[in-house]
CSV table of C-alpha atoms in Angstrom, one decimal:
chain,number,residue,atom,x,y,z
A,1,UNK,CA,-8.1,-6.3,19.7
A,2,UNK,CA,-10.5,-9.2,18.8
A,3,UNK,CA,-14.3,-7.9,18.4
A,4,UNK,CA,-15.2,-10.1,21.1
A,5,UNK,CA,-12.6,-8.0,23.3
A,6,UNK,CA,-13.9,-6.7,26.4
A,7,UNK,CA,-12.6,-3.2,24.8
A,8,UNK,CA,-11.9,-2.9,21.0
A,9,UNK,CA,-11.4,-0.6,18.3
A,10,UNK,CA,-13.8,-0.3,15.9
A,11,UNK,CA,-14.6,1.5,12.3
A,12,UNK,CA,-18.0,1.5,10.8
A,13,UNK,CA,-18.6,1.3,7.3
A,14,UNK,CA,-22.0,1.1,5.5
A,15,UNK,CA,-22.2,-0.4,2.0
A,16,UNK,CA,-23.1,2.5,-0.3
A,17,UNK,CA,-25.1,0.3,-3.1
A,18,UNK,CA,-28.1,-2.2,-1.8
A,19,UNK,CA,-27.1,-5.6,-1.8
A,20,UNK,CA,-28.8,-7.5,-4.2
A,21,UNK,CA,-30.2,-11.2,-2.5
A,22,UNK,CA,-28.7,-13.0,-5.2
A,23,UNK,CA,-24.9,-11.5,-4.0
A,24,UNK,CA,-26.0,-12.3,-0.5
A,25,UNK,CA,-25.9,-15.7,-1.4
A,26,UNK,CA,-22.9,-15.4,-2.9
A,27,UNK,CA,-20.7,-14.5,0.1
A,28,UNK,CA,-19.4,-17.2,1.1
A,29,UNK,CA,-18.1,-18.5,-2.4
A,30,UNK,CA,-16.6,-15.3,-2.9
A,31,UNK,CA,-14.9,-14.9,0.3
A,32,UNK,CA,-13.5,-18.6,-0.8
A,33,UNK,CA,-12.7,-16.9,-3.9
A,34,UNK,CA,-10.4,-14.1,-2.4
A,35,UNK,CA,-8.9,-16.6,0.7
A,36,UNK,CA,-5.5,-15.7,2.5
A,37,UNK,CA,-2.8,-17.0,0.1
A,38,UNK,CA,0.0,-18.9,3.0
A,39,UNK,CA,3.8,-17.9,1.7
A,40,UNK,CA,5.4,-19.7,5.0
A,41,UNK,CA,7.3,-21.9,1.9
A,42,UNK,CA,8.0,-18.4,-0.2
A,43,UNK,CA,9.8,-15.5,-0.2
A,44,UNK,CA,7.0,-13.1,-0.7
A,45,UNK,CA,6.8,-10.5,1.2
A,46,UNK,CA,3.3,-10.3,1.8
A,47,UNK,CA,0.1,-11.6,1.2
A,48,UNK,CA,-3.5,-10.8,2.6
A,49,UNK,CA,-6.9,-12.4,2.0
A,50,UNK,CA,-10.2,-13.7,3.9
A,51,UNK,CA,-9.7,-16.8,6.8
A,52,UNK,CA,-12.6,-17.9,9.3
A,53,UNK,CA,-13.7,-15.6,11.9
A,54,UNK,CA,-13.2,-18.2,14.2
A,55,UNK,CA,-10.0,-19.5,13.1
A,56,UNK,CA,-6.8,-17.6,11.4
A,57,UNK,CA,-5.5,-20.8,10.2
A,58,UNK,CA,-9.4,-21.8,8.1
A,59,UNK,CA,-9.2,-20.6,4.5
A,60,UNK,CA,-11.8,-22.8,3.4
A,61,UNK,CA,-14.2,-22.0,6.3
A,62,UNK,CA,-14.0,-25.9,7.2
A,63,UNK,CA,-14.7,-24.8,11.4
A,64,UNK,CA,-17.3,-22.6,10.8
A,65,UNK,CA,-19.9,-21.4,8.2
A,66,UNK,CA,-19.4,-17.3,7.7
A,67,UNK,CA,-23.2,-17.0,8.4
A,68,UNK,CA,-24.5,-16.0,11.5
A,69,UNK,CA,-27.6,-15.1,11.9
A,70,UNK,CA,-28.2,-12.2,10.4
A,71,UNK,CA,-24.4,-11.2,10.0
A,72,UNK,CA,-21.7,-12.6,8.3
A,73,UNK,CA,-18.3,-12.5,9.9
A,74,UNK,CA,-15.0,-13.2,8.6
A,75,UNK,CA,-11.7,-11.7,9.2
A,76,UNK,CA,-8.9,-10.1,7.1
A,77,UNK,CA,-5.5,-11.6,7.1
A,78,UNK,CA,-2.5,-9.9,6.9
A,79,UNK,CA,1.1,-11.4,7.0
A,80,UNK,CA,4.4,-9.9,6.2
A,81,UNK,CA,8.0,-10.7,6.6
A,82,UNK,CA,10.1,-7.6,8.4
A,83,UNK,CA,13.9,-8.1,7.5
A,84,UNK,CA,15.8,-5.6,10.0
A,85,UNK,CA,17.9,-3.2,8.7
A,86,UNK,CA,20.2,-3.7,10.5
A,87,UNK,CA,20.6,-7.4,9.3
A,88,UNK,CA,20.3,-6.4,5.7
A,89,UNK,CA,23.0,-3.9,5.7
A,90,UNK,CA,25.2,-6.7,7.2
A,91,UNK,CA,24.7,-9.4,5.0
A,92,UNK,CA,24.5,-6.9,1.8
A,93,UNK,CA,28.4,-5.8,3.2
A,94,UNK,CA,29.2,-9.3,3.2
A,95,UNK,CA,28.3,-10.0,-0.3
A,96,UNK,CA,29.2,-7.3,-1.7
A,97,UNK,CA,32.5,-7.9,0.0
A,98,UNK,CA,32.6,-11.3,-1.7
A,99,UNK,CA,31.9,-9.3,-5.2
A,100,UNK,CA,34.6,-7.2,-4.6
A,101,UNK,CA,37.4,-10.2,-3.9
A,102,UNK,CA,35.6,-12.1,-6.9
A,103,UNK,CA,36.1,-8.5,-9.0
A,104,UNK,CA,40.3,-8.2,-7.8
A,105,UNK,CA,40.6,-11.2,-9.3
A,106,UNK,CA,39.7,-10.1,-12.8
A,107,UNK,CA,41.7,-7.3,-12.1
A,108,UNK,CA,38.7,-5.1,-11.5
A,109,UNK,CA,39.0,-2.7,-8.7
A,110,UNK,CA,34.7,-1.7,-8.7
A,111,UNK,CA,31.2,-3.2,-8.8
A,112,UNK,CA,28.7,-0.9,-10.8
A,113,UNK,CA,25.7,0.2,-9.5
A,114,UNK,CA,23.5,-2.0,-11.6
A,115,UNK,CA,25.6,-4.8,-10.1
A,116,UNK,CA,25.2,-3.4,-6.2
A,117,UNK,CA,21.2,-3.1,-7.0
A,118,UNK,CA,21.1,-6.4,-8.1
A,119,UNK,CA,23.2,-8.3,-5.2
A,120,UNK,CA,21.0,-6.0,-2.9
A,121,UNK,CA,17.7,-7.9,-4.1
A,122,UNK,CA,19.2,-11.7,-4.3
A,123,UNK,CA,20.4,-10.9,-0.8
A,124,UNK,CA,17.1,-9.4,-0.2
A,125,UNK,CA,15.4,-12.2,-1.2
A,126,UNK,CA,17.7,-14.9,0.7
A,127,UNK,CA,16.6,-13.1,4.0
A,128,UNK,CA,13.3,-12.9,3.0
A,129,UNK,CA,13.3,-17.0,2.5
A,130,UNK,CA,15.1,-17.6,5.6
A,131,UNK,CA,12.3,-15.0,7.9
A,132,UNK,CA,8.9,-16.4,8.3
A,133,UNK,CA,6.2,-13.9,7.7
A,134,UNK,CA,4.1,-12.3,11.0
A,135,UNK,CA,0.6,-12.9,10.8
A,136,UNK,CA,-1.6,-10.0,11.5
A,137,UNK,CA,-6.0,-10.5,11.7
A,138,UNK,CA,-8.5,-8.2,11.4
A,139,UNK,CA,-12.1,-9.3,12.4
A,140,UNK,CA,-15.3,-8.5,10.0
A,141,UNK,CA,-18.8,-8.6,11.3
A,142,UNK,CA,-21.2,-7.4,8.3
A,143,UNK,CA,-24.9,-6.9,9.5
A,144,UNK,CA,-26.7,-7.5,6.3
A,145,UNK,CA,-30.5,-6.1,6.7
A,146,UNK,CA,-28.8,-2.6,8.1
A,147,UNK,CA,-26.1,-2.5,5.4
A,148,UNK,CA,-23.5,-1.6,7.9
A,149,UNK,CA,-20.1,-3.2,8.9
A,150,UNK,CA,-17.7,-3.1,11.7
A,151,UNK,CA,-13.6,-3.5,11.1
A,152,UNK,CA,-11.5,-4.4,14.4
A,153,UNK,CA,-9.0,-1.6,13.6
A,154,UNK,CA,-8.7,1.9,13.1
A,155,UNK,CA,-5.2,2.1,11.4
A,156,UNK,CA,-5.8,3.7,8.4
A,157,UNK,CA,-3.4,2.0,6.2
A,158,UNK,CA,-5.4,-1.3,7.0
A,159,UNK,CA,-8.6,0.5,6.1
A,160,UNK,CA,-7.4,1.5,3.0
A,161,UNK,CA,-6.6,-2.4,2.3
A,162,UNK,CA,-9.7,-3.8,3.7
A,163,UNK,CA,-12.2,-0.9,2.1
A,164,UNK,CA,-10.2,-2.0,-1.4
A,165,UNK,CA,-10.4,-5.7,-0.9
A,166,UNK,CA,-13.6,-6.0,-0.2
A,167,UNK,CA,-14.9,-3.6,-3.3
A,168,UNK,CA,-12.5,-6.3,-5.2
A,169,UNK,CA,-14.4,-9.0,-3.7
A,170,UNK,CA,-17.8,-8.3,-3.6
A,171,UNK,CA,-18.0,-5.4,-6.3
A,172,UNK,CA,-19.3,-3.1,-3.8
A,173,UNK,CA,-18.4,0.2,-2.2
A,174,UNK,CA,-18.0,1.4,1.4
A,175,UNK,CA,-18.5,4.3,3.6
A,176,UNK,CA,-17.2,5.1,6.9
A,177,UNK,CA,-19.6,6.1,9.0
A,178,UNK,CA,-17.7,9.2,10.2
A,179,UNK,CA,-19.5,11.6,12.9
A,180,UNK,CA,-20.2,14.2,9.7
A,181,UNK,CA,-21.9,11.1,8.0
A,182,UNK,CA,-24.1,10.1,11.1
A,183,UNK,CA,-25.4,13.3,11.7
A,184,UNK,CA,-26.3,13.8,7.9
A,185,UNK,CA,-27.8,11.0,8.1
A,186,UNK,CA,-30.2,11.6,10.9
A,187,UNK,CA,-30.6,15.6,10.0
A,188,UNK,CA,-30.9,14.7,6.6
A,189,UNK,CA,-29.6,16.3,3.1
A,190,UNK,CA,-30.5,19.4,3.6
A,191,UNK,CA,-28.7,20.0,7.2
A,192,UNK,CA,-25.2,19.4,4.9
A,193,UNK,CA,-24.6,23.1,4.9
A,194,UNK,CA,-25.0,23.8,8.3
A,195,UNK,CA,-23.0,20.6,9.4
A,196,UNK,CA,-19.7,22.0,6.8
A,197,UNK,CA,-20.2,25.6,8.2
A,198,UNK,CA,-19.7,23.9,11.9
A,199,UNK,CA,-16.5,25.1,13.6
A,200,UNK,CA,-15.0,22.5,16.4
A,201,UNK,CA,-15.4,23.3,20.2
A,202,UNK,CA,-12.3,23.0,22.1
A,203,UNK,CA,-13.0,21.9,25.7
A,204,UNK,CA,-9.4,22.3,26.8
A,205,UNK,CA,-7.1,25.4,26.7
């Protein structure tokens, strides 16, 4: 769900190094820098990169400057073509089919496995061609003077992606602000033994 949801999901991250001004500046170059890549006209299967918080479709942030205020948001785009199995099985039967009546003709009664890996991937690649790739978006609100940022999703593969791209964009490294995390941070260092030596409560038997 969008950030400005009524309800969304949410992960928190702060930026583990400080965030030198002259980076700051450099935000929105560097978001141009690592922009969503479009593979409608490709067969790629995926591709992932900045766009415009206020606009999938902006990858040069022509809408909309990134600042605002004190925050910089942006969003993380994700799109990827899904073949069905069920459609590549078929069309992988028909050509290797084809192969086989091609083979009979040589006087060949088999097609080798190297040859079935290989028709699997061009037909592979056909279907990928003819699908067009589903956009998925991510939004990105980063609150500069706290260091903190907040991701519109909580699926943890897209975590991963996001908590890697952004470390490849900016050079910098995030946290997630788990529960263990907040509370170390307001107890302090030294409550860290107490907090690992915790066992959960279980309200419901």
């Amino acid at each position: 769900m969008p950030i400005l949801s009524a309800s969304v999901g949410l992960t928190r991250y702060r930026v583990v190094e400080e965030v030198p001004d002259s980076l700051i500046r450099e935000i929105p170059e560097q978001l141009s820098k690592f922009a969503f890549q479009d593979i409608d006209h490709t067969s790629e299967e995926r591709s992932f990169g900045w766009v415009n918080f206020d606009d999938m479709l902006d990858d040069k942030w022509s809408m909309s400057p990134p600042e605002k205020g004190q925050y910089f948001t942006f969003s993380l785009r994700l799109d990827t073509r899904r073949i069905q199995p069920a459609v590549l099985k078929k069309h992988y039967q028909i050509a290797l089919n084809h192969e086989m009546a091609e083979a009979k003709k040589e006087g060949k009664n088999f097609i080798s496995r190297d040859r079935k890996k290989e028709i699997k991937e061009q037909v592979t690649l056909k279907l990928r061609a003819r699908s067009l790739p589903i956009p998925a978006v991510f939004e990105v609100v980063w609150n500069v003077p706290e260091n903190r940022i907040f991701l519109a999703t909580t699926n943890s593969k897209i975590m991963d992606m996001f908590e890697e791209y952004f470390n490849n964009t900016f050079d910098l490294n995030l946290e997630p602000l788990t529960p263990f995390f907040l509370a170390m941070e307001t107890l302090g260092e030294e409550a860290v033994q107490k907090l690992e030596s915790l066992d959960p409560t279980y309200f419901v038997g």
